[in-house]
Short mmCIF file of C-alpha atoms in Angstrom, two decimals:
data_model
loop_
_atom_site.label_atom_id
_atom_site.label_comp_id
_atom_site.label_asym_id
_atom_site.label_seq_id
_atom_site.Cartn_x
_atom_site.Cartn_y
_atom_site.Cartn_z
CA MET E 1 15.36 8.71 -74.32
CA PRO E 2 15.14 5.01 -73.31
CA ASP E 3 15.72 2.47 -76.07
CA GLU E 4 12.35 0.84 -75.42
CA ILE E 5 10.63 4.11 -76.31
CA LEU E 6 12.73 4.66 -79.43
CA SER E 7 11.82 1.18 -80.66
CA ASP E 8 8.17 1.33 -79.61
CA PRO E 9 5.73 0.34 -82.40
CA THR E 10 3.21 3.06 -81.50
CA LEU E 11 5.86 5.76 -81.80
CA ALA E 12 7.04 4.27 -85.09
CA LEU E 13 3.54 4.29 -86.57
CA ALA E 14 2.90 7.83 -85.35
CA GLU E 15 6.09 8.94 -87.12
CA GLN E 16 4.98 7.18 -90.29
CA LEU E 17 1.62 8.97 -90.23
CA ILE E 18 3.08 12.40 -89.41
CA ALA E 19 5.33 12.08 -92.47
CA ARG E 20 2.21 12.03 -94.68
CA ARG E 21 1.18 15.52 -95.76
CA SER E 22 -2.52 15.37 -95.00
CA VAL E 23 -3.65 18.99 -94.70
CA THR E 24 -7.45 18.94 -94.62
CA PRO E 25 -9.24 17.54 -96.55
CA GLU E 26 -6.32 15.45 -97.81
CA ASP E 27 -5.60 12.06 -96.28
CA GLY E 28 -2.10 11.76 -97.74
CA GLY E 29 -2.23 7.96 -97.74
CA CYS E 30 -2.63 7.62 -93.98
CA MET E 31 -5.70 5.43 -94.21
CA ALA E 32 -4.00 3.06 -96.65
CA ILE E 33 -1.27 2.49 -94.06
CA ILE E 34 -3.82 1.85 -91.33
CA ALA E 35 -6.13 -0.29 -93.47
CA GLU E 36 -3.25 -2.55 -94.50
CA ARG E 37 -2.42 -3.26 -90.87
CA LEU E 38 -6.04 -3.81 -89.92
CA GLU E 39 -6.65 -6.22 -92.78
CA ARG E 40 -3.77 -8.35 -91.52
CA ILE E 41 -5.67 -8.99 -88.29
CA GLY E 42 -9.03 -9.76 -89.79
CA PHE E 43 -10.71 -6.40 -90.41
CA ALA E 44 -12.93 -5.87 -93.44
CA CYS E 45 -12.15 -2.38 -94.75
CA GLU E 46 -14.65 -0.26 -96.66
CA HIS E 47 -14.15 3.19 -98.15
CA ILE E 48 -17.18 5.49 -97.87
CA ASP E 49 -15.67 8.49 -99.67
CA ARG E 50 -17.71 11.57 -100.58
CA ASN E 51 -16.90 14.75 -102.49
CA GLY E 52 -13.16 14.17 -102.43
CA VAL E 53 -13.06 13.27 -98.73
CA THR E 54 -11.48 9.97 -97.75
CA ASN E 55 -13.41 7.92 -95.19
CA LEU E 56 -12.67 4.45 -93.84
CA TRP E 57 -15.01 2.07 -92.06
CA ALA E 58 -13.22 -1.06 -90.87
CA ARG E 59 -14.83 -3.79 -88.82
CA ARG E 60 -13.72 -7.06 -87.23
CA GLY E 61 -16.54 -9.36 -86.14
CA ALA E 62 -20.30 -9.28 -86.49
CA ALA E 63 -21.50 -9.77 -82.91
CA ALA E 64 -22.52 -7.19 -80.32
CA PRO E 65 -21.31 -5.21 -78.56
CA LEU E 66 -19.44 -3.10 -81.11
CA LEU E 67 -16.62 -0.86 -79.86
CA CYS E 68 -15.51 1.74 -82.39
CA PHE E 69 -12.32 3.81 -82.48
CA ALA E 70 -12.95 7.08 -84.32
CA GLY E 71 -10.62 9.80 -85.50
CA HIS E 72 -9.27 11.88 -88.35
CA THR E 73 -6.16 11.76 -90.48
CA ASP E 74 -6.37 15.36 -91.71
CA VAL E 75 -4.44 18.14 -90.01
CA VAL E 76 -4.65 21.93 -89.99
CA PRO E 77 -2.26 23.98 -92.16
CA THR E 78 1.24 24.42 -90.77
CA GLY E 79 1.37 28.19 -90.61
CA PRO E 80 4.70 29.94 -91.33
CA LEU E 81 7.27 27.22 -92.01
CA ASP E 82 10.16 29.46 -90.98
CA GLN E 83 8.80 29.54 -87.44
CA TRP E 84 8.97 25.76 -87.03
CA HIS E 85 12.20 24.41 -85.54
CA SER E 86 11.92 21.38 -87.83
CA ASP E 87 9.89 20.46 -90.90
CA PRO E 88 6.30 19.85 -89.67
CA PHE E 89 6.04 16.77 -91.91
CA VAL E 90 9.37 15.29 -90.85
CA PRO E 91 8.71 13.65 -87.47
CA THR E 92 11.47 14.79 -85.13
CA LEU E 93 12.40 13.68 -81.61
CA ARG E 94 13.86 16.34 -79.33
CA ASP E 95 14.13 16.22 -75.54
CA GLY E 96 11.64 13.40 -75.20
CA LEU E 97 9.03 15.06 -77.44
CA LEU E 98 7.81 14.01 -80.87
CA TYR E 99 7.37 17.07 -83.10
CA GLY E 100 5.28 17.32 -86.25
CA ARG E 101 1.92 18.51 -87.50
CA GLY E 102 -0.67 16.10 -86.16
CA ALA E 103 1.54 14.65 -83.43
CA ALA E 104 -1.10 15.51 -80.82
CA ASP E 105 -4.13 16.13 -83.06
CA MET E 106 -4.44 13.31 -83.76
CA LYS E 107 -2.01 10.96 -85.49
CA GLY E 108 -0.53 9.93 -82.16
CA SER E 109 -3.96 8.69 -81.09
CA LEU E 110 -4.50 6.88 -84.40
CA ALA E 111 -1.22 5.03 -83.94
CA ALA E 112 -2.22 4.11 -80.39
CA PHE E 113 -5.60 2.85 -81.65
CA VAL E 114 -3.93 0.52 -84.13
CA THR E 115 -1.28 -0.94 -81.84
CA ALA E 116 -3.77 -1.37 -79.01
CA VAL E 117 -6.06 -3.39 -81.26
CA GLU E 118 -3.17 -5.38 -82.72
CA ASP E 119 -2.00 -6.37 -79.24
CA PHE E 120 -5.53 -7.11 -78.06
CA VAL E 121 -6.38 -9.33 -81.04
CA ALA E 122 -3.07 -11.20 -80.75
CA ALA E 123 -3.80 -11.97 -77.10
CA ARG E 124 -7.55 -12.57 -77.51
CA PRO E 125 -8.32 -13.64 -81.08
CA GLN E 126 -11.66 -15.04 -79.92
CA HIS E 127 -12.76 -11.93 -78.06
CA ALA E 128 -16.42 -11.16 -77.56
CA GLY E 129 -18.22 -8.58 -79.66
CA SER E 130 -16.74 -6.59 -82.53
CA ILE E 131 -14.21 -3.80 -83.09
CA ALA E 132 -14.46 -1.02 -85.67
CA PHE E 133 -12.53 1.98 -86.93
CA LEU E 134 -14.21 5.11 -88.31
CA LEU E 135 -11.63 7.43 -89.86
CA THR E 136 -12.07 10.58 -91.94
CA SER E 137 -10.00 13.30 -93.61
CA ASP E 138 -12.68 15.97 -93.10
CA GLU E 139 -12.65 16.82 -89.39
CA GLU E 140 -10.45 19.91 -89.43
CA GLY E 141 -12.31 21.41 -92.39
CA ASP E 142 -15.99 21.73 -93.17
CA ALA E 143 -16.86 18.36 -91.57
CA THR E 144 -19.68 17.87 -94.08
CA ASP E 145 -18.43 14.82 -95.99
CA GLY E 146 -16.48 12.94 -93.35
CA THR E 147 -17.78 11.27 -90.21
CA VAL E 148 -21.29 12.50 -90.97
CA ALA E 149 -21.21 10.65 -94.31
CA VAL E 150 -20.16 7.41 -92.64
CA THR E 151 -22.74 7.65 -89.87
CA GLU E 152 -25.44 8.33 -92.47
CA ALA E 153 -24.40 5.21 -94.40
CA LEU E 154 -24.32 3.10 -91.25
CA ARG E 155 -27.73 4.35 -90.12
CA ALA E 156 -29.22 3.61 -93.56
CA ARG E 157 -28.22 -0.05 -93.28
CA GLY E 158 -29.08 -0.37 -89.59
CA GLU E 159 -25.50 -0.73 -88.37
CA ALA E 160 -25.13 0.84 -84.93
CA MET E 161 -22.35 1.08 -82.37
CA ASP E 162 -22.52 0.34 -78.66
CA TYR E 163 -19.39 2.22 -77.61
CA CYS E 164 -17.12 4.74 -79.32
CA ILE E 165 -13.76 6.20 -78.32
CA VAL E 166 -12.72 9.34 -80.21
CA GLY E 167 -8.99 10.03 -80.12
CA GLU E 168 -9.18 13.81 -79.67
CA PRO E 169 -6.38 15.27 -77.51
CA THR E 170 -8.20 15.71 -74.20
CA ALA E 171 -5.48 15.80 -71.54
CA VAL E 172 -4.65 19.15 -69.95
CA ASN E 173 -1.41 18.60 -68.01
CA ALA E 174 -0.70 14.87 -68.17
CA LEU E 175 -1.95 11.90 -70.15
CA GLY E 176 -5.13 10.58 -68.58
CA ASP E 177 -6.10 13.60 -66.50
CA THR E 178 -9.22 14.40 -68.58
CA VAL E 179 -11.87 12.37 -70.40
CA LYS E 180 -14.42 14.20 -72.49
CA ASN E 181 -17.80 12.57 -71.95
CA GLY E 182 -19.76 15.13 -73.95
CA ARG E 183 -19.58 18.41 -75.83
CA ARG E 184 -21.70 21.52 -75.94
CA GLY E 185 -23.84 22.35 -78.94
CA SER E 186 -23.16 25.28 -81.26
CA LEU E 187 -25.95 27.53 -82.56
CA SER E 188 -25.08 30.59 -84.64
CA GLY E 189 -27.18 33.53 -85.76
CA LYS E 190 -26.75 36.20 -88.43
CA LEU E 191 -28.84 39.20 -87.35
CA THR E 192 -29.57 42.30 -89.43
CA VAL E 193 -31.33 45.14 -87.62
CA LYS E 194 -32.84 47.62 -90.05
CA GLY E 195 -33.04 51.38 -89.72
CA VAL E 196 -33.24 54.35 -92.07
CA GLN E 197 -30.07 55.83 -93.53
CA GLY E 198 -29.67 59.58 -93.36
CA HIS E 199 -27.47 62.61 -92.73
CA ILE E 200 -26.05 62.56 -89.24
CA ALA E 201 -26.95 66.26 -88.82
CA TYR E 202 -30.66 65.42 -89.33
CA PRO E 203 -31.28 62.43 -87.03
CA HIS E 204 -35.03 63.12 -86.97
CA LEU E 205 -35.10 62.14 -90.65
CA ALA E 206 -33.33 58.82 -90.06
CA LYS E 207 -33.42 55.81 -87.72
CA ASN E 208 -30.10 54.68 -86.34
CA PRO E 209 -30.20 50.84 -86.19
CA ILE E 210 -27.20 50.71 -83.86
CA HIS E 211 -28.98 52.82 -81.28
CA LEU E 212 -32.16 50.79 -81.75
CA ALA E 213 -30.34 47.47 -81.34
CA ALA E 214 -28.21 48.45 -78.34
CA PRO E 215 -30.83 47.83 -75.60
CA ALA E 216 -31.71 44.43 -77.08
CA ILE E 217 -28.02 43.52 -77.32
CA ALA E 218 -27.54 44.46 -73.69
CA GLU E 219 -30.46 42.26 -72.67
CA LEU E 220 -29.19 39.34 -74.73
CA ALA E 221 -25.75 39.68 -73.16
CA GLN E 222 -27.19 39.74 -69.63
CA THR E 223 -29.71 36.93 -70.06
CA VAL E 224 -29.22 33.74 -68.07
CA TRP E 225 -30.11 31.09 -70.62
CA ASP E 226 -29.84 28.14 -68.25
CA GLU E 227 -27.91 27.03 -65.17
CA GLY E 228 -26.13 24.12 -66.85
CA ASN E 229 -26.18 20.77 -65.08
CA GLU E 230 -23.91 18.21 -63.46
CA PHE E 231 -21.75 17.86 -66.54
CA PHE E 232 -22.21 21.11 -68.47
CA PRO E 233 -21.54 24.76 -67.62
CA PRO E 234 -24.34 27.27 -68.27
CA THR E 235 -25.13 28.14 -71.85
CA THR E 236 -23.32 31.22 -73.14
CA TRP E 237 -24.22 33.81 -75.81
CA GLN E 238 -21.47 35.83 -77.46
CA ILE E 239 -21.25 38.33 -80.31
CA SER E 240 -18.42 37.40 -82.64
CA ASN E 241 -18.77 40.17 -85.24
CA ILE E 242 -20.64 43.48 -85.52
CA HIS E 243 -20.66 45.89 -88.45
CA GLY E 244 -22.63 49.02 -89.27
CA GLY E 245 -22.02 52.16 -91.25
CA THR E 246 -20.63 53.27 -94.57
CA GLY E 247 -17.24 54.35 -93.33
CA ALA E 248 -18.21 58.01 -93.41
CA THR E 249 -18.55 60.01 -90.19
CA ASN E 250 -21.59 61.98 -91.36
CA VAL E 251 -23.94 59.12 -92.39
CA ILE E 252 -26.37 57.28 -90.14
CA PRO E 253 -26.31 53.67 -91.33
CA GLY E 254 -29.34 51.94 -92.75
CA HIS E 255 -28.67 48.65 -91.02
CA VAL E 256 -26.33 46.92 -88.58
CA ASP E 257 -25.18 43.30 -88.91
CA LEU E 258 -24.30 41.03 -86.01
CA LEU E 259 -22.94 37.50 -85.91
CA PHE E 260 -23.43 35.66 -82.63
CA ASN E 261 -23.09 32.16 -81.24
CA PHE E 262 -24.56 30.04 -78.47
CA ARG E 263 -22.49 27.29 -76.88
CA PHE E 264 -25.31 25.43 -75.23
CA ALA E 265 -25.72 22.57 -72.85
CA THR E 266 -28.27 19.78 -72.72
CA ALA E 267 -30.23 22.01 -70.33
CA SER E 268 -31.41 24.02 -73.38
CA THR E 269 -32.67 23.17 -76.85
CA PRO E 270 -31.94 24.98 -80.12
CA GLU E 271 -35.65 25.68 -80.56
CA GLY E 272 -35.95 27.12 -77.07
CA LEU E 273 -32.95 29.41 -77.50
CA GLN E 274 -34.21 30.65 -80.86
CA ALA E 275 -37.64 31.43 -79.44
CA ARG E 276 -36.18 33.41 -76.55
CA VAL E 277 -33.96 35.49 -78.85
CA HIS E 278 -36.89 36.34 -81.12
CA ASP E 279 -38.96 37.27 -78.08
CA ILE E 280 -36.31 39.75 -76.90
CA LEU E 281 -35.90 41.30 -80.33
CA ASP E 282 -39.66 41.58 -80.78
CA ARG E 283 -40.20 43.17 -77.36
CA HIS E 284 -37.71 45.87 -78.30
CA GLY E 285 -39.75 46.62 -81.43
CA LEU E 286 -36.91 45.95 -83.86
CA GLN E 287 -37.30 45.45 -87.57
CA TYR E 288 -34.88 42.67 -88.31
CA GLU E 289 -33.90 39.56 -90.24
CA LEU E 290 -32.33 36.60 -88.45
CA LYS E 291 -30.86 33.48 -90.05
CA TRP E 292 -29.92 30.51 -87.85
CA THR E 293 -27.29 27.81 -88.31
CA LEU E 294 -27.20 24.79 -86.01
CA GLY E 295 -23.56 23.73 -86.08
CA ALA E 296 -23.79 20.94 -83.53
CA LYS E 297 -26.17 19.43 -81.04
CA PRO E 298 -24.82 18.75 -77.56
CA PHE E 299 -24.18 15.17 -76.51
CA LEU E 300 -23.51 13.56 -73.17
CA THR E 301 -22.45 10.12 -71.98
CA GLY E 302 -23.20 9.57 -68.32
CA ARG E 303 -21.69 6.99 -66.01
CA GLY E 304 -21.97 3.53 -67.52
CA ALA E 305 -19.91 0.75 -69.04
CA LEU E 306 -17.76 2.93 -71.32
CA VAL E 307 -17.08 5.79 -68.90
CA ASP E 308 -16.41 3.42 -66.00
CA SER E 309 -14.08 1.25 -68.11
CA ALA E 310 -12.19 4.32 -69.37
CA LEU E 311 -11.72 5.76 -65.88
CA ALA E 312 -10.56 2.40 -64.53
CA ALA E 313 -8.16 1.82 -67.43
CA ILE E 314 -6.58 5.25 -66.98
CA ARG E 315 -6.22 4.75 -63.24
CA GLU E 316 -4.63 1.33 -63.69
CA GLU E 317 -2.20 2.53 -66.35
CA THR E 318 -1.24 5.97 -65.00
CA GLY E 319 -2.43 6.13 -61.39
CA ILE E 320 -4.47 9.24 -62.27
CA ALA E 321 -8.10 9.76 -61.31
CA ALA E 322 -9.33 11.30 -64.56
CA GLU E 323 -11.78 14.19 -64.57
CA LEU E 324 -14.89 14.01 -66.73
CA SER E 325 -15.27 17.18 -68.80
CA THR E 326 -17.48 18.65 -71.53
CA THR E 327 -15.43 21.80 -72.18
CA GLY E 328 -13.89 22.85 -75.47
CA GLY E 329 -15.20 23.14 -78.99
CA THR E 330 -17.09 20.67 -81.12
CA SER E 331 -15.81 17.30 -82.28
CA ASP E 332 -16.99 14.53 -84.58
CA GLY E 333 -18.43 12.88 -81.49
CA ARG E 334 -21.55 14.96 -82.23
CA PHE E 335 -22.21 12.90 -85.37
CA ILE E 336 -21.35 9.56 -83.81
CA ALA E 337 -23.65 10.20 -80.86
CA GLU E 338 -26.56 10.02 -83.32
CA ILE E 339 -26.00 6.26 -83.73
CA CYS E 340 -24.04 5.40 -80.60
CA PRO E 341 -25.36 5.78 -77.04
CA GLN E 342 -21.96 5.92 -75.34
CA VAL E 343 -19.20 8.18 -76.73
CA VAL E 344 -16.06 9.42 -74.97
CA GLU E 345 -12.91 11.20 -76.11
CA ILE E 346 -9.49 10.19 -74.78
CA GLY E 347 -6.17 11.40 -76.11
CA PRO E 348 -2.85 13.08 -75.35
CA VAL E 349 -2.11 16.52 -73.92
CA ASN E 350 -3.66 19.26 -76.06
CA ALA E 351 -1.36 22.18 -75.17
CA THR E 352 0.27 22.43 -78.61
CA ILE E 353 -2.54 21.46 -80.97
CA HIS E 354 -2.87 23.69 -84.05
CA LYS E 355 0.27 25.56 -82.95
CA ILE E 356 3.74 26.03 -84.38
CA ASP E 357 5.97 23.15 -83.20
CA GLU E 358 3.04 20.88 -82.33
CA CYS E 359 4.34 17.98 -80.27
CA VAL E 360 3.46 15.11 -77.97
CA GLU E 361 5.46 13.37 -75.25
CA ALA E 362 6.96 10.34 -76.98
CA ALA E 363 6.61 8.15 -73.89
CA ALA E 364 2.90 8.99 -73.70
CA LEU E 365 2.09 7.17 -76.93
CA PRO E 366 2.73 3.61 -75.70
CA ARG E 367 0.89 4.46 -72.48
CA LEU E 368 -2.07 5.74 -74.51
CA SER E 369 -2.05 2.50 -76.48
CA ALA E 370 -2.08 0.57 -73.21
CA ILE E 371 -5.08 2.58 -71.99
CA TYR E 372 -7.03 1.78 -75.15
CA ARG E 373 -6.12 -1.90 -74.83
CA ARG E 374 -7.28 -2.03 -71.21
CA ILE E 375 -10.64 -0.58 -72.25
CA LEU E 376 -10.94 -3.26 -74.91
CA GLU E 377 -10.19 -5.93 -72.33
CA LYS E 378 -12.90 -4.63 -70.03
CA LEU E 379 -15.61 -4.24 -72.66
CA LEU E 380 -14.84 -7.18 -74.97
CA PRO E 381 -13.69 -10.08 -72.79
CA ALA E 382 -12.44 -13.35 -74.20
CA HIS E 383 -15.04 -16.04 -74.87
CA VAL E 384 -15.08 -18.68 -72.14
#
């Protein structure tokens, strides 16, 4: 590995953060390391902790526009330690890759955030606008006391963002090939279809809820909920769990339970999807209970200053024409989009996230830092 990579400050900071055991919702001291560096370059750091979750809001400047870097210091559990080729909390370089839990998701991005801003501020101390960091230790867990707590506090005092970059690992094959400019919503349902329990030899004295529910389930599975749009694929409905019966082979069950989920685009609304499900169940004459949980609303950032700057910065730094994508699961971008009109996610290759031997290409980290810095230069120019 070239000496300039081994001595790179972004790689060094990523190693320092990986060495902190920050399994969700623990921060492990990561934010203290970051806050210390940010304070050196003029950031005011504020902790907005809630219910044992560590949250940091750091801001430099008071003018608009405000560009925020958002991410999380917590990581998922390691899984079986004996399957790792090196200690997941001892950052290890092998064959050009940096190994460790959080290397890709997302301590590498956090390190790139910090060094990008350090370099930018050193070169342009009188830059226009403001820069902020929103960091949490509650992204990989319940996500109830992390980014959402900070955005609630910011909204209460009227503090809004103009642009936000979330450091989620978005690349598929090479750094810069994919920018997430939105995410689908998540709507879950817990459905209980009721019948009448009885002896399986006397079906006329019972009502089998599985048989009753089957036609409705088939219709739900075949329904076209929407056609998607330019940025989103069509909305999907999937059963994740189904359970009915007592375990005996001679008993008709009294009820059947289903768990299902919509991943929905901006072409649909939670209220519209709920109404259509109830209509199908009612038309099939089912006696049922249905409880809904809205896990996330969809968000979308169309072409504009942030997307255009991100695509240009990636092209200039890597030569890649990045693809805009809204695929994948939910992210904390869903909370930030409530107070920020333009949100994108840009980070390293995601092939090993949450896996044994999670890793990131070491040389990608300084390039990621350079991409972030180029975006800063485009959105927050120096005062004339």
